[in-house]
Short mmCIF file of C-alpha atoms and ligand atoms in Angstrom, two decimals:
data_model
loop_
_atom_site.label_atom_id
_atom_site.label_comp_id
_atom_site.label_asym_id
_atom_site.label_seq_id
_atom_site.Cartn_x
_atom_site.Cartn_y
_atom_site.Cartn_z
CA MET A 1 -60.24 261.29 149.07
CA ASN A 2 -62.15 258.68 146.87
CA GLN A 3 -60.51 256.42 143.63
CA ALA A 4 -61.73 259.01 141.27
CA GLU A 5 -59.91 262.21 143.33
CA LYS A 6 -56.28 260.28 143.59
CA PRO A 7 -53.77 261.73 141.20
CA PRO A 8 -52.94 260.52 137.95
CA VAL A 9 -49.73 259.03 137.50
CA GLY A 10 -46.66 259.77 135.23
CA GLU A 11 -46.01 263.69 133.78
CA VAL A 12 -49.55 265.15 133.54
CA GLU A 13 -50.87 268.66 133.95
CA GLY A 14 -52.71 268.55 136.97
CA LYS A 15 -51.05 266.53 139.02
CA ALA A 16 -49.27 268.70 141.64
CA GLU A 17 -52.41 269.79 143.25
CA ARG A 18 -53.65 266.43 143.41
CA VAL A 19 -50.29 264.88 145.20
CA GLN A 20 -50.61 268.15 147.63
CA GLN A 21 -54.13 267.42 148.50
CA MET A 22 -53.25 263.22 149.00
CA PHE A 23 -50.40 263.62 151.04
CA ALA A 24 -52.08 266.26 153.32
CA ALA A 25 -54.72 263.76 154.01
CA ILE A 26 -52.26 261.03 154.93
CA SER A 27 -49.59 262.84 156.42
CA GLY A 28 -50.70 261.52 160.03
CA ARG A 29 -50.05 258.11 159.28
CA TYR A 30 -47.49 258.63 156.93
CA ASP A 31 -44.76 257.55 158.94
CA LEU A 32 -46.14 254.59 160.63
CA LEU A 33 -47.48 253.36 157.30
CA ASN A 34 -43.92 253.75 155.81
CA ARG A 35 -42.55 251.68 158.45
CA VAL A 36 -44.96 249.04 158.40
CA LEU A 37 -45.31 248.52 154.55
CA SER A 38 -41.74 248.49 153.72
CA LEU A 39 -40.92 246.19 156.80
CA GLY A 40 -38.55 248.42 158.04
CA VAL A 41 -36.06 247.92 154.70
CA ASP A 42 -36.59 251.69 153.80
CA GLN A 43 -34.47 252.16 156.89
CA SER A 44 -31.44 250.61 155.54
CA TRP A 45 -31.81 252.01 151.90
CA ARG A 46 -32.32 255.65 153.45
CA ARG A 47 -28.91 255.15 155.41
CA GLU A 48 -27.22 254.01 152.01
CA ALA A 49 -28.45 256.98 150.23
CA ALA A 50 -27.31 259.58 153.00
CA HIS A 51 -24.01 257.97 152.90
CA ALA A 52 -23.72 258.58 149.50
CA ALA A 53 -25.27 262.49 149.81
CA LEU A 54 -22.59 263.03 152.81
CA ALA A 55 -19.52 261.37 150.79
CA ARG A 56 -17.60 264.63 149.89
CA ALA A 57 -18.68 266.35 153.31
CA PRO A 58 -21.05 268.98 151.57
CA ARG A 59 -21.52 272.39 153.42
CA ARG A 60 -25.15 272.79 152.77
CA VAL A 61 -27.70 270.06 151.81
CA LEU A 62 -30.97 270.38 150.52
CA ASP A 63 -33.40 267.22 150.75
CA VAL A 64 -36.44 268.20 147.86
CA ALA A 65 -39.89 266.49 148.88
CA THR A 66 -38.56 265.99 152.33
CA GLY A 67 -42.20 265.00 153.52
CA THR A 68 -42.11 264.45 157.25
CA ALA A 69 -38.58 264.80 157.13
CA ASP A 70 -36.88 261.49 157.85
CA PHE A 71 -34.60 261.71 155.56
CA ALA A 72 -33.59 265.17 156.59
CA LEU A 73 -32.99 264.23 160.00
CA GLY A 74 -31.14 261.35 158.85
CA LEU A 75 -28.57 263.72 157.31
CA LYS A 76 -28.31 266.11 160.14
CA HIS A 77 -27.74 262.92 162.45
CA LEU A 78 -25.04 261.72 160.29
CA SER A 79 -23.33 264.92 159.47
CA PRO A 80 -24.04 267.45 162.33
CA GLN A 81 -21.51 270.10 160.57
CA SER A 82 -23.78 270.27 157.65
CA GLU A 83 -26.44 272.69 157.07
CA VAL A 84 -29.53 270.75 156.15
CA ILE A 85 -32.53 272.20 154.78
CA GLY A 86 -35.42 270.04 153.78
CA CYS A 87 -38.33 271.28 151.40
CA ASP A 88 -41.79 270.10 150.33
CA PHE A 89 -45.03 271.58 149.20
CA VAL A 90 -47.31 269.87 151.62
CA PRO A 91 -47.47 271.97 154.93
CA GLN A 92 -49.12 269.27 157.13
CA MET A 93 -45.98 266.89 156.27
CA LEU A 94 -43.65 269.56 157.02
CA GLU A 95 -45.03 270.82 160.44
CA ILE A 96 -45.05 266.64 161.39
CA GLY A 97 -41.15 267.09 160.38
CA ARG A 98 -40.53 270.20 162.32
CA HIS A 99 -42.42 268.44 165.62
CA LYS A 100 -39.63 265.47 165.13
CA ALA A 101 -36.70 268.00 164.74
CA ARG A 102 -37.96 269.35 168.05
CA GLN A 103 -37.98 266.13 169.94
CA GLN A 104 -34.38 264.64 168.17
CA HIS A 105 -32.90 268.15 169.19
CA LEU A 106 -31.56 268.49 165.68
CA ASP A 107 -31.53 271.99 164.26
CA ILE A 108 -32.76 271.61 160.44
CA ALA A 109 -34.93 274.12 158.82
CA LEU A 110 -38.17 272.83 156.75
CA GLU A 111 -39.29 275.41 154.15
CA GLN A 112 -42.31 275.42 152.09
CA GLU A 113 -41.26 274.92 148.21
CA ASP A 114 -42.40 273.54 144.92
CA ALA A 115 -39.62 271.23 143.81
CA LEU A 116 -40.17 272.15 139.63
CA ASN A 117 -39.90 275.91 141.20
CA LEU A 118 -37.14 276.21 143.87
CA SER A 119 -36.76 279.86 145.31
CA TYR A 120 -33.18 278.99 145.97
CA PRO A 121 -30.39 280.80 144.10
CA ASN A 122 -28.00 278.95 141.43
CA SER A 123 -25.09 276.79 143.11
CA SER A 124 -26.56 276.96 146.97
CA PHE A 125 -26.15 273.84 147.90
CA GLN A 126 -23.03 270.84 147.58
CA ALA A 127 -25.61 268.10 147.68
CA LEU A 128 -29.47 267.27 147.10
CA THR A 129 -31.59 264.66 148.10
CA CYS A 130 -34.80 263.13 147.05
CA ALA A 131 -36.29 260.18 148.37
CA PHE A 132 -39.39 258.78 147.27
CA GLY A 133 -40.69 262.08 146.05
CA PHE A 134 -39.23 262.39 142.18
CA ARG A 135 -42.03 260.00 141.07
CA ASN A 136 -44.64 262.35 142.08
CA PHE A 137 -43.41 265.55 140.07
CA ALA A 138 -45.35 266.46 137.11
CA ASP A 139 -42.39 266.89 134.82
CA TYR A 140 -39.11 264.96 135.64
CA ALA A 141 -36.98 267.07 133.23
CA ARG A 142 -38.09 270.07 135.07
CA GLY A 143 -37.12 268.78 138.50
CA LEU A 144 -33.60 267.92 137.48
CA GLU A 145 -33.08 271.48 135.39
CA GLU A 146 -33.81 272.72 139.17
CA PHE A 147 -31.63 270.11 141.04
CA TYR A 148 -28.89 270.97 138.69
CA ARG A 149 -29.43 274.66 138.78
CA VAL A 150 -29.09 274.77 142.67
CA LEU A 151 -26.18 272.39 142.88
CA SER A 152 -22.61 274.05 142.80
CA PRO A 153 -20.29 272.55 140.37
CA GLY A 154 -19.38 268.99 141.55
CA GLY A 155 -22.44 268.91 144.04
CA ARG A 156 -24.15 265.54 143.93
CA VAL A 157 -27.65 264.65 143.63
CA VAL A 158 -29.11 261.04 145.11
CA ILE A 159 -32.34 260.43 144.05
CA LEU A 160 -34.18 256.88 145.83
CA GLU A 161 -36.83 255.78 143.79
CA PHE A 162 -38.79 252.45 143.44
CA PRO A 163 -38.51 251.40 140.02
CA PRO A 164 -41.34 249.52 138.35
CA PRO A 165 -41.20 245.62 139.45
CA ARG A 166 -39.19 243.29 137.23
CA ALA A 167 -40.57 240.86 135.05
CA ASP A 168 -39.29 237.82 136.84
CA ALA A 169 -40.78 235.19 139.38
CA LEU A 170 -39.04 237.60 142.10
CA GLY A 171 -40.62 240.37 140.36
CA GLN A 172 -44.05 239.06 140.13
CA LEU A 173 -44.13 237.96 143.88
CA TYR A 174 -42.93 241.65 145.02
CA ARG A 175 -45.93 243.05 142.47
CA LEU A 176 -48.53 240.82 144.02
CA TYR A 177 -47.61 242.40 147.55
CA PHE A 178 -47.41 245.73 146.49
CA GLU A 179 -50.44 245.55 143.92
CA GLN A 180 -52.52 243.27 146.00
CA VAL A 181 -51.82 243.37 149.86
CA LEU A 182 -50.05 247.07 150.20
CA PRO A 183 -52.94 248.79 149.16
CA LYS A 184 -55.26 247.08 151.74
CA ILE A 185 -52.98 247.45 154.62
CA GLY A 186 -52.58 250.77 153.25
CA GLY A 187 -56.13 251.76 153.20
CA LEU A 188 -57.16 249.95 156.52
CA VAL A 189 -54.27 252.00 158.41
CA SER A 190 -54.92 255.72 156.62
CA GLY A 191 -58.32 255.33 156.04
CA ASN A 192 -57.32 256.21 152.55
CA ALA A 193 -57.58 253.27 149.94
CA ALA A 194 -56.82 255.56 146.76
CA ALA A 195 -53.59 256.84 148.13
CA TYR A 196 -52.08 253.22 148.55
CA SER A 197 -53.44 251.95 145.19
CA TYR A 198 -51.87 255.54 143.62
CA LEU A 199 -48.29 254.06 145.20
CA PRO A 200 -48.26 250.87 142.87
CA GLU A 201 -49.75 252.59 139.62
CA SER A 202 -47.37 255.35 140.11
CA VAL A 203 -44.54 252.98 140.50
CA ALA A 204 -45.73 251.01 137.38
CA ALA A 205 -45.91 254.25 135.50
CA PHE A 206 -42.39 255.47 136.40
CA PRO A 207 -39.34 255.22 134.04
CA PRO A 208 -36.98 252.05 134.71
CA PRO A 209 -33.68 253.08 136.27
CA GLU A 210 -31.46 253.10 132.87
CA GLN A 211 -34.42 255.78 131.55
CA LEU A 212 -34.07 257.92 134.53
CA LYS A 213 -30.27 257.60 134.28
CA THR A 214 -30.48 259.15 130.80
CA LEU A 215 -32.73 261.67 131.68
CA MET A 216 -30.25 262.67 134.53
CA GLU A 217 -27.59 262.74 131.86
CA THR A 218 -29.45 264.96 129.75
CA ALA A 219 -29.96 267.36 132.63
CA GLY A 220 -25.95 267.64 132.64
CA PHE A 221 -25.35 265.01 135.42
CA ARG A 222 -22.41 262.41 135.59
CA THR A 223 -24.61 259.44 136.71
CA ARG A 224 -24.52 255.98 137.83
CA TYR A 225 -27.12 253.96 139.99
CA ARG A 226 -27.58 250.86 142.04
CA LEU A 227 -30.36 248.73 142.46
CA LEU A 228 -31.39 247.65 146.35
CA SER A 229 -33.24 244.74 147.66
CA PHE A 230 -33.45 242.84 144.67
CA GLY A 231 -34.27 246.05 142.75
CA ILE A 232 -37.14 246.87 145.24
CA ALA A 233 -35.44 250.36 145.29
CA ALA A 234 -33.14 252.01 143.08
CA LEU A 235 -30.45 254.53 144.34
CA HIS A 236 -29.09 257.29 141.65
CA VAL A 237 -26.23 259.39 142.10
CA GLY A 238 -25.33 262.10 139.79
CA VAL A 239 -22.35 264.40 139.93
CA LYS A 240 -22.71 268.00 138.58
CA THR A 241 -20.36 268.55 135.91
C1 SAM B 301 -43.73 259.64 149.53
S1 SAM B 301 -43.22 260.85 150.04
C2 SAM B 301 -41.63 261.23 150.45
C3 SAM B 301 -41.28 261.92 151.52
C4 SAM B 301 -39.84 261.78 152.37
N1 SAM B 301 -39.16 262.09 151.55
C5 SAM B 301 -39.68 260.26 152.78
O1 SAM B 301 -38.64 259.62 152.39
O2 SAM B 301 -40.55 259.75 153.37
C6 SAM B 301 -43.25 262.47 148.72
C7 SAM B 301 -43.25 263.83 149.35
O3 SAM B 301 -43.22 264.42 148.04
C8 SAM B 301 -43.75 265.38 148.26
N2 SAM B 301 -43.66 266.37 146.64
C9 SAM B 301 -44.15 265.65 145.58
N3 SAM B 301 -44.22 266.71 144.58
C10 SAM B 301 -43.53 267.72 145.01
C11 SAM B 301 -42.94 268.82 144.50
N4 SAM B 301 -43.19 269.32 143.33
N5 SAM B 301 -42.91 269.98 145.30
C12 SAM B 301 -42.26 269.42 146.54
N6 SAM B 301 -42.70 268.43 147.26
C13 SAM B 301 -43.25 267.43 146.37
C14 SAM B 301 -44.95 265.20 148.65
O4 SAM B 301 -45.44 266.49 149.30
C15 SAM B 301 -44.52 264.02 149.42
O5 SAM B 301 -44.30 265.08 151.02
#
């Protein structure tokens, strides 16, 4: 994938196919790069998000845009009694997830689905999670509409995302790492420089936490959020009213 083929950012038509091609291309190196580029901090964000999702002991949990299933496996590990389903629209990512599930002896289902057009019936899950996938959707309101539809009343949605870097000195330092250093390391390790310049560009174009909160409220959720690691990540929790 060259720079011209990388996905467009924000909510635009034609984004989905390019996002699929990009994740298919980097699937083999995705896990390694996640750990290296976040310096391992993503594990603590995921733990916190998983606890938020499992707070009410859900019977069925859907992890949307599950990728290589790290988050779905973490949910199953913490809550063995819950039925955990992960879904994603890139088969190569799901295949790596299935391999990890077998290795870890964890029984989760991994299914190919488009988050904007889920095949699950209304009210089929008590919790729904989405870690670092939402930003890649071509239509945020449509994604939230689907999340709301498949959750049962009182069900919880948990979205973990990278908000745009803050304007203060710390934010500038982070921006330097995110925009200058990360794409170079990501490009070298994955052999796909375009994918790792898409990452900071898509984060810069993503709605700030207050705006995402409003979008979630518009979809019908009662919602709150918390900034993690000085605002590098944001954890949004919504309840279907
Ligand atoms: C950055 S990865 C995150 C994967 C995983 N949740 C994690 O925490 O490592 C984003 C994932 O979102 C998936 N994705 C993006 N848009 C999607 C959509 N419309 N439907 C299903 N999956 C989607 C991509 O295929 C990719 O696997």
